[in-house]
GROMACS .gro file of C-alpha atoms in nm:
model
  372
    1MET     CA    1   3.048  -2.018   0.317
    2THR     CA    2   2.669  -2.007   0.327
    3ASP     CA    3   2.471  -1.882   0.030
    4ALA     CA    4   2.306  -1.604   0.226
    5LEU     CA    5   2.345  -1.375  -0.076
    6LYS     CA    6   2.137  -1.610  -0.291
    7ARG     CA    7   1.870  -1.628  -0.019
    8LEU     CA    8   1.871  -1.249   0.002
    9SER     CA    9   1.830  -1.227  -0.374
   10ASP     CA   10   1.550  -1.487  -0.366
   11GLU     CA   11   1.366  -1.269  -0.112
   12GLY     CA   12   1.346  -0.992  -0.373
   13VAL     CA   13   1.643  -0.783  -0.256
   14ALA     CA   14   1.872  -0.669  -0.538
   15ILE     CA   15   2.236  -0.679  -0.424
   16TRP     CA   16   2.443  -0.387  -0.552
   17LEU     CA   17   2.810  -0.313  -0.479
   18ASP     CA   18   2.884   0.028  -0.329
   19ASP     CA   19   3.225   0.065  -0.491
   20LEU     CA   20   3.397   0.101  -0.827
   21SER     CA   21   3.752   0.143  -0.954
   22ARG     CA   22   3.946   0.087  -1.276
   23GLN     CA   23   4.132  -0.195  -1.102
   24ARG     CA   24   3.804  -0.368  -1.014
   25ILE     CA   25   3.699  -0.349  -1.380
   26THR     CA   26   4.026  -0.451  -1.550
   27SER     CA   27   4.113  -0.732  -1.306
   28GLY     CA   28   3.785  -0.911  -1.374
   29ASN     CA   29   3.680  -0.867  -1.009
   30LEU     CA   30   3.351  -0.694  -1.093
   31ALA     CA   31   3.258  -0.969  -1.341
   32GLU     CA   32   3.347  -1.227  -1.075
   33LEU     CA   33   3.122  -1.062  -0.813
   34ILE     CA   34   2.835  -1.062  -1.063
   35ASP     CA   35   2.900  -1.425  -1.149
   36GLN     CA   36   2.961  -1.562  -0.798
   37GLN     CA   37   2.817  -1.319  -0.541
   38HIS     CA   38   2.478  -1.230  -0.692
   39VAL     CA   39   2.580  -0.865  -0.747
   40VAL     CA   40   2.341  -0.703  -0.997
   41GLY     CA   41   2.433  -0.333  -0.978
   42VAL     CA   42   2.696  -0.078  -0.877
   43THR     CA   43   2.674   0.256  -0.698
   44THR     CA   44   2.945   0.522  -0.694
   45ASN     CA   45   2.990   0.853  -0.516
   46PRO     CA   46   3.262   1.121  -0.500
   47SER     CA   47   3.431   0.949  -0.201
   48ILE     CA   48   3.457   0.621  -0.395
   49PHE     CA   49   3.615   0.789  -0.699
   50GLN     CA   50   3.850   0.995  -0.484
   51LYS     CA   51   3.981   0.677  -0.321
   52ALA     CA   52   4.004   0.489  -0.652
   53ILE     CA   53   4.201   0.759  -0.834
   54SER     CA   54   4.433   0.822  -0.537
   55ASP     CA   55   4.525   0.452  -0.503
   56GLY     CA   56   4.780   0.293  -0.735
   57HIS     CA   57   4.853   0.365  -1.098
   58GLY     CA   58   4.547   0.228  -1.278
   59TYR     CA   59   4.463   0.569  -1.423
   60ASP     CA   60   4.813   0.679  -1.528
   61GLN     CA   61   4.775   0.627  -1.902
   62GLN     CA   62   4.444   0.810  -1.927
   63VAL     CA   63   4.565   1.092  -1.700
   64ALA     CA   64   4.882   1.128  -1.912
   65ASP     CA   65   4.669   1.155  -2.226
   66LEU     CA   66   4.443   1.413  -2.062
   67ALA     CA   67   4.749   1.609  -1.943
   68ALA     CA   68   4.890   1.609  -2.298
   69ARG     CA   69   4.562   1.763  -2.416
   70LYS     CA   70   4.583   2.025  -2.137
   71VAL     CA   71   4.225   1.964  -2.027
   72THR     CA   72   4.090   2.131  -1.711
   73VAL     CA   73   4.089   1.925  -1.393
   74GLU     CA   74   3.705   1.920  -1.397
   75GLU     CA   75   3.703   1.779  -1.748
   76ALA     CA   76   3.967   1.524  -1.654
   77ILE     CA   77   3.753   1.399  -1.363
   78ARG     CA   78   3.448   1.365  -1.584
   79MET     CA   79   3.644   1.176  -1.852
   80ILE     CA   80   3.792   0.940  -1.592
   81THR     CA   81   3.474   0.871  -1.394
   82THR     CA   82   3.244   0.834  -1.694
   83ALA     CA   83   3.493   0.590  -1.853
   84ASP     CA   84   3.472   0.369  -1.543
   85VAL     CA   85   3.093   0.391  -1.531
   86ARG     CA   86   3.064   0.313  -1.903
   87ASP     CA   87   3.290   0.006  -1.869
   88ALA     CA   88   3.104  -0.115  -1.559
   89ALA     CA   89   2.772  -0.065  -1.740
   90ASP     CA   90   2.898  -0.281  -2.027
   91ILE     CA   91   3.001  -0.557  -1.784
   92LEU     CA   92   2.655  -0.540  -1.623
   93ARG     CA   93   2.467  -0.525  -1.954
   94PRO     CA   94   2.372  -0.897  -1.955
   95VAL     CA   95   2.208  -0.849  -1.610
   96PHE     CA   96   2.024  -0.543  -1.743
   97ASP     CA   97   1.894  -0.742  -2.039
   98ALA     CA   98   1.802  -1.047  -1.828
   99THR     CA   99   1.603  -0.838  -1.575
  100GLY     CA  100   1.421  -0.629  -1.835
  101GLY     CA  101   1.612  -0.317  -1.732
  102GLN     CA  102   1.543  -0.339  -1.360
  103ASP     CA  103   1.898  -0.424  -1.251
  104GLY     CA  104   2.239  -0.426  -1.417
  105ARG     CA  105   2.259  -0.055  -1.332
  106VAL     CA  106   2.554   0.172  -1.253
  107SER     CA  107   2.503   0.507  -1.076
  108ILE     CA  108   2.706   0.824  -1.126
  109GLU     CA  109   2.655   1.139  -0.923
  110VAL     CA  110   2.613   1.500  -1.032
  111ASP     CA  111   2.883   1.736  -0.901
  112PRO     CA  112   2.794   1.766  -0.528
  113ARG     CA  113   2.880   2.136  -0.536
  114LEU     CA  114   2.555   2.179  -0.732
  115ALA     CA  115   2.337   2.023  -0.458
  116HIS     CA  116   2.156   2.350  -0.389
  117ASN     CA  117   2.126   2.465  -0.752
  118THR     CA  118   1.829   2.314  -0.938
  119THR     CA  119   1.911   2.445  -1.286
  120ALA     CA  120   2.276   2.340  -1.274
  121THR     CA  121   2.181   1.994  -1.140
  122ILE     CA  122   1.942   1.939  -1.433
  123ALA     CA  123   2.209   2.052  -1.682
  124GLU     CA  124   2.471   1.826  -1.523
  125ALA     CA  125   2.235   1.524  -1.520
  126LYS     CA  126   2.166   1.569  -1.893
  127GLN     CA  127   2.539   1.604  -1.964
  128LEU     CA  128   2.628   1.291  -1.765
  129ALA     CA  129   2.356   1.084  -1.933
  130TRP     CA  130   2.493   1.197  -2.271
  131LEU     CA  131   2.857   1.137  -2.176
  132VAL     CA  132   2.809   0.785  -2.038
  133ASP     CA  133   2.561   0.699  -2.313
  134ARG     CA  134   2.447   0.366  -2.174
  135PRO     CA  135   2.083   0.270  -2.114
  136ASN     CA  136   2.173   0.098  -1.785
  137THR     CA  137   2.302   0.401  -1.596
  138LEU     CA  138   2.133   0.597  -1.320
  139ILE     CA  139   2.216   0.962  -1.260
  140LYS     CA  140   2.244   1.035  -0.888
  141ILE     CA  141   2.072   1.351  -0.768
  142PRO     CA  142   2.075   1.445  -0.397
  143ALA     CA  143   1.740   1.477  -0.220
  144THR     CA  144   1.798   1.837  -0.113
  145LYS     CA  145   1.516   2.090  -0.147
  146ALA     CA  146   1.680   2.212  -0.470
  147GLY     CA  147   1.721   1.851  -0.585
  148LEU     CA  148   1.347   1.770  -0.575
  149PRO     CA  149   1.240   1.981  -0.879
  150ALA     CA  150   1.554   1.860  -1.060
  151ILE     CA  151   1.441   1.499  -1.007
  152THR     CA  152   1.100   1.577  -1.159
  153GLU     CA  153   1.255   1.754  -1.458
  154VAL     CA  154   1.518   1.485  -1.528
  155ILE     CA  155   1.269   1.196  -1.496
  156GLY     CA  156   1.037   1.399  -1.723
  157LEU     CA  157   1.312   1.395  -1.987
  158GLY     CA  158   1.324   1.015  -1.972
  159ILE     CA  159   1.654   0.994  -1.780
  160SER     CA  160   1.668   0.728  -1.506
  161VAL     CA  161   1.762   0.860  -1.161
  162ASN     CA  162   1.908   0.737  -0.833
  163VAL     CA  163   1.791   0.984  -0.568
  164THR     CA  164   2.058   0.995  -0.297
  165LEU     CA  165   2.110   1.124   0.058
  166ILE     CA  166   1.758   1.058   0.190
  167PHE     CA  167   1.744   1.050   0.570
  168SER     CA  168   1.393   1.159   0.670
  169LEU     CA  169   1.052   1.006   0.614
  170GLU     CA  170   0.907   1.343   0.515
  171ARG     CA  171   1.179   1.400   0.255
  172TYR     CA  172   1.133   1.047   0.125
  173ARG     CA  173   0.764   1.117   0.059
  174GLU     CA  174   0.868   1.435  -0.126
  175VAL     CA  175   1.110   1.227  -0.335
  176MET     CA  176   0.837   0.980  -0.432
  177ASP     CA  177   0.612   1.273  -0.519
  178ALA     CA  178   0.889   1.425  -0.736
  179TYR     CA  179   0.929   1.090  -0.915
  180LEU     CA  180   0.556   1.056  -0.986
  181ALA     CA  181   0.544   1.417  -1.109
  182GLY     CA  182   0.836   1.339  -1.340
  183LEU     CA  183   0.659   1.032  -1.479
  184GLU     CA  184   0.348   1.242  -1.539
  185LYS     CA  185   0.560   1.491  -1.735
  186ALA     CA  186   0.721   1.209  -1.935
  187LYS     CA  187   0.378   1.062  -2.008
  188ALA     CA  188   0.247   1.401  -2.127
  189ALA     CA  189   0.553   1.427  -2.355
  190GLY     CA  190   0.470   1.088  -2.510
  191LEU     CA  191   0.777   0.907  -2.371
  192ASP     CA  192   0.784   0.532  -2.308
  193LEU     CA  193   0.747   0.510  -1.928
  194SER     CA  194   0.863   0.149  -1.919
  195LEU     CA  195   1.217   0.265  -2.004
  196ILE     CA  196   1.242   0.501  -1.705
  197ARG     CA  197   1.377   0.358  -1.379
  198SER     CA  198   1.452   0.506  -1.040
  199VAL     CA  199   1.571   0.408  -0.695
  200ALA     CA  200   1.547   0.617  -0.378
  201SER     CA  201   1.860   0.580  -0.164
  202PHE     CA  202   1.753   0.584   0.200
  203PHE     CA  203   2.058   0.610   0.426
  204VAL     CA  204   2.071   0.375   0.722
  205SER     CA  205   2.383   0.350   0.943
  206ARG     CA  206   2.443   0.723   0.979
  207VAL     CA  207   2.105   0.758   1.152
  208ASP     CA  208   2.217   0.519   1.427
  209THR     CA  209   2.559   0.684   1.452
  210GLU     CA  210   2.406   1.025   1.523
  211ILE     CA  211   2.111   0.915   1.739
  212ASP     CA  212   2.315   0.663   1.940
  213LYS     CA  213   2.572   0.933   2.017
  214ARG     CA  214   2.292   1.139   2.171
  215LEU     CA  215   2.149   0.837   2.359
  216GLU     CA  216   2.496   0.771   2.504
  217VAL     CA  217   2.506   1.128   2.639
  218ILE     CA  218   2.163   1.080   2.803
  219GLY     CA  219   2.315   0.767   2.955
  220THR     CA  220   2.011   0.609   3.123
  221ASP     CA  221   1.936   0.237   3.092
  222GLU     CA  222   1.632   0.327   2.883
  223ALA     CA  223   1.847   0.535   2.645
  224LYS     CA  224   2.113   0.264   2.613
  225ALA     CA  225   1.844   0.001   2.540
  226LEU     CA  226   1.741   0.203   2.232
  227LYS     CA  227   2.088   0.206   2.073
  228GLY     CA  228   2.094   0.043   1.730
  229LYS     CA  229   1.717   0.066   1.685
  230ALA     CA  230   1.649   0.406   1.525
  231ALA     CA  231   1.803   0.340   1.182
  232LEU     CA  232   1.612   0.016   1.127
  233ALA     CA  233   1.290   0.177   1.253
  234ASN     CA  234   1.339   0.470   1.017
  235ALA     CA  235   1.404   0.245   0.717
  236ARG     CA  236   1.109   0.015   0.795
  237LEU     CA  237   0.872   0.312   0.817
  238ALA     CA  238   1.014   0.431   0.484
  239TYR     CA  239   0.910   0.098   0.332
  240GLN     CA  240   0.563   0.144   0.480
  241ALA     CA  241   0.546   0.485   0.306
  242TYR     CA  242   0.663   0.321  -0.019
  243GLU     CA  243   0.385   0.061   0.001
  244GLU     CA  244   0.130   0.335   0.061
  245VAL     CA  245   0.241   0.562  -0.226
  246PHE     CA  246   0.276   0.280  -0.477
  247SER     CA  247  -0.073   0.148  -0.408
  248SER     CA  248  -0.239   0.490  -0.456
  249ASP     CA  249  -0.479   0.590  -0.736
  250ARG     CA  250  -0.217   0.834  -0.865
  251TRP     CA  251   0.032   0.549  -0.903
  252SER     CA  252  -0.231   0.319  -1.054
  253ALA     CA  253  -0.279   0.555  -1.352
  254LEU     CA  254   0.098   0.557  -1.417
  255ASP     CA  255   0.121   0.182  -1.365
  256LYS     CA  256  -0.139   0.131  -1.639
  257ALA     CA  257   0.075   0.348  -1.867
  258GLY     CA  258   0.372   0.111  -1.817
  259ALA     CA  259   0.562   0.295  -1.542
  260ASN     CA  260   0.800   0.123  -1.298
  261LYS     CA  261   0.792   0.165  -0.921
  262GLN     CA  262   1.075   0.365  -0.768
  263ARG     CA  263   1.247   0.101  -0.554
  264PRO     CA  264   1.372   0.184  -0.205
  265LEU     CA  265   1.750   0.138  -0.189
  266TRP     CA  266   1.919   0.085   0.147
  267ALA     CA  267   2.241   0.289   0.141
  268SER     CA  268   2.512   0.334   0.403
  269THR     CA  269   2.468  -0.029   0.511
  270GLY     CA  270   2.820  -0.079   0.646
  271VAL     CA  271   2.795  -0.107   1.026
  272LYS     CA  272   2.990   0.168   1.204
  273ASP     CA  273   2.950   0.050   1.567
  274PRO     CA  274   3.166  -0.258   1.647
  275ALA     CA  275   2.912  -0.353   1.915
  276PHE     CA  276   2.660  -0.440   1.640
  277LYS     CA  277   2.664  -0.743   1.412
  278ASP     CA  278   2.837  -0.646   1.088
  279THR     CA  279   2.543  -0.765   0.876
  280LEU     CA  280   2.276  -0.587   1.084
  281TYR     CA  281   2.158  -0.355   0.805
  282VAL     CA  282   2.129  -0.644   0.561
  283ASP     CA  283   1.970  -0.915   0.779
  284GLU     CA  284   1.713  -0.676   0.926
  285LEU     CA  285   1.609  -0.495   0.607
  286VAL     CA  286   1.483  -0.778   0.389
  287ALA     CA  287   1.174  -0.684   0.190
  288PRO     CA  288   1.060  -0.751  -0.168
  289GLY     CA  289   1.135  -0.493  -0.434
  290THR     CA  290   1.427  -0.331  -0.248
  291VAL     CA  291   1.794  -0.278  -0.328
  292ASN     CA  292   2.076  -0.310  -0.074
  293THR     CA  293   2.400  -0.147  -0.189
  294MET     CA  294   2.690  -0.279   0.017
  295PRO     CA  295   3.056  -0.195   0.061
  296GLU     CA  296   3.266  -0.501  -0.025
  297ALA     CA  297   3.334  -0.580   0.344
  298THR     CA  298   2.958  -0.599   0.414
  299LEU     CA  299   2.904  -0.811   0.102
  300GLU     CA  300   3.171  -1.056   0.218
  301ALA     CA  301   3.037  -1.061   0.576
  302THR     CA  302   2.685  -1.136   0.447
  303ALA     CA  303   2.817  -1.415   0.223
  304ASP     CA  304   3.004  -1.562   0.519
  305HIS     CA  305   2.756  -1.535   0.807
  306GLY     CA  306   2.449  -1.332   0.707
  307GLN     CA  307   2.124  -1.463   0.855
  308ILE     CA  308   1.851  -1.424   0.597
  309THR     CA  309   1.527  -1.543   0.755
  310GLY     CA  310   1.267  -1.398   0.522
  311ASP     CA  311   1.093  -1.059   0.532
  312THR     CA  312   1.222  -0.854   0.828
  313VAL     CA  313   1.045  -0.527   0.739
  314ARG     CA  314   0.671  -0.578   0.692
  315GLY     CA  315   0.497  -0.663   1.016
  316GLN     CA  316   0.748  -0.448   1.206
  317TYR     CA  317   0.583  -0.109   1.149
  318ALA     CA  318   0.419  -0.074   1.493
  319GLN     CA  319   0.745  -0.159   1.669
  320ALA     CA  320   0.937   0.077   1.440
  321LYS     CA  321   0.704   0.364   1.527
  322ALA     CA  322   0.728   0.278   1.898
  323ASP     CA  323   1.110   0.283   1.880
  324LEU     CA  324   1.123   0.626   1.715
  325ASP     CA  325   0.863   0.758   1.959
  326ALA     CA  326   1.072   0.630   2.252
  327VAL     CA  327   1.381   0.808   2.117
  328ALA     CA  328   1.180   1.131   2.080
  329LYS     CA  329   1.045   1.100   2.437
  330LEU     CA  330   1.403   1.107   2.566
  331GLY     CA  331   1.450   1.446   2.403
  332VAL     CA  332   1.632   1.345   2.084
  333SER     CA  333   1.489   1.555   1.801
  334TYR     CA  334   1.428   1.346   1.488
  335ASP     CA  335   1.390   1.655   1.267
  336GLU     CA  336   1.714   1.803   1.394
  337VAL     CA  337   1.905   1.477   1.341
  338VAL     CA  338   1.785   1.413   0.984
  339GLN     CA  339   1.852   1.773   0.876
  340LEU     CA  340   2.201   1.757   1.027
  341LEU     CA  341   2.268   1.428   0.845
  342GLU     CA  342   2.154   1.571   0.511
  343ASP     CA  343   2.374   1.880   0.556
  344GLU     CA  344   2.670   1.665   0.660
  345GLY     CA  345   2.610   1.424   0.371
  346VAL     CA  346   2.626   1.703   0.114
  347ASP     CA  347   2.932   1.853   0.287
  348LYS     CA  348   3.113   1.516   0.296
  349PHE     CA  349   3.060   1.456  -0.075
  350GLU     CA  350   3.167   1.811  -0.152
  351THR     CA  351   3.484   1.765   0.054
  352SER     CA  352   3.555   1.436  -0.128
  353TRP     CA  353   3.497   1.612  -0.461
  354ASN     CA  354   3.742   1.887  -0.365
  355ASP     CA  355   3.994   1.623  -0.258
  356LEU     CA  356   3.937   1.451  -0.592
  357LEU     CA  357   4.004   1.781  -0.773
  358LYS     CA  358   4.329   1.827  -0.580
  359SER     CA  359   4.460   1.473  -0.629
  360THR     CA  360   4.364   1.470  -1.000
  361GLU     CA  361   4.533   1.807  -1.050
  362ALA     CA  362   4.851   1.670  -0.888
  363GLU     CA  363   4.837   1.360  -1.114
  364LEU     CA  364   4.788   1.577  -1.425
  365LYS     CA  365   5.101   1.774  -1.328
  366ARG     CA  366   5.300   1.460  -1.247
  367LEU     CA  367   5.217   1.293  -1.578
  368ALA     CA  368   5.226   1.600  -1.802
  369PRO     CA  369   5.466   1.557  -2.096
  370SER     CA  370   5.777   1.774  -2.082
  371GLU     CA  371   5.759   2.069  -2.323
  372GLY     CA  372   5.957   2.061  -2.644
   0.00000   0.00000   0.00000
């Protein structure tokens, strides 16, 4: 076992776990990962909760209590998921305190069915922040067109946000703009900017999955040589955009007022193509001030054989641009791909949420007390 995770951490990459369950909390596993594997944060999404609640019996007692109270299935889901997030936040609280609020964070997502409704997303974000009631949570808001004004409004209220489902460089710039606008609102309202945190979750592996599929259809040697390059190129150019925005005069004024940069977070870092090294999206995306949220399999693979060789992002911008240009020259439309991925991302989370509703409803019925 190498200590690649420590080297990654020393390079300025915060290691977060992309998973959460009651079992992980109660067994001591989460505390162990924090203690031994340099994990300093947790992200969740509807798919993660759907899997957690469907597996085993860790939620039986709480579900039985909720069934006895005859709560709606939506309320049951919120009680269950916020309980897990609250407990995880408490476990991570020492990390939060030690890092001055930068890490030790747990993310919880607004109902994905609200992804195209700005007003409802804002209302849900406020409700979740109130329900979890921990300073070290992040409310996840998708980077849809309707999500952008919601991000500004929620940041403006002093609520920390994890912006999710970012695939395109253009949308990422809009997300950073929404964050800065939110900080400006918070500043005008007299809020303490130092207490507001945000990460921007830039999705990685799905970009390769979609673009590589199209390169395979083209089938030329040139097309095949570009497989596995688009996602890294996209993410590296995102970091270049981050450096640009957070060295601007607009940022400088907020920086002087105590604001924190919105860190880029590499999401979807589990490798989907078995032809690629399973730590590809960790080894090749090392840059200071970033977060890498990993499924447990990727975390273990990195601990075992990750190759952390210093910064693998800065200094790669020209090559990254050349790789994306080469993909475009072959007729693969970047704009079409990133829009498709955003639409699919929202749909997938909505499907998982609906599956979560169904499985929770079945559990409420199964554990409901008999009348009388």
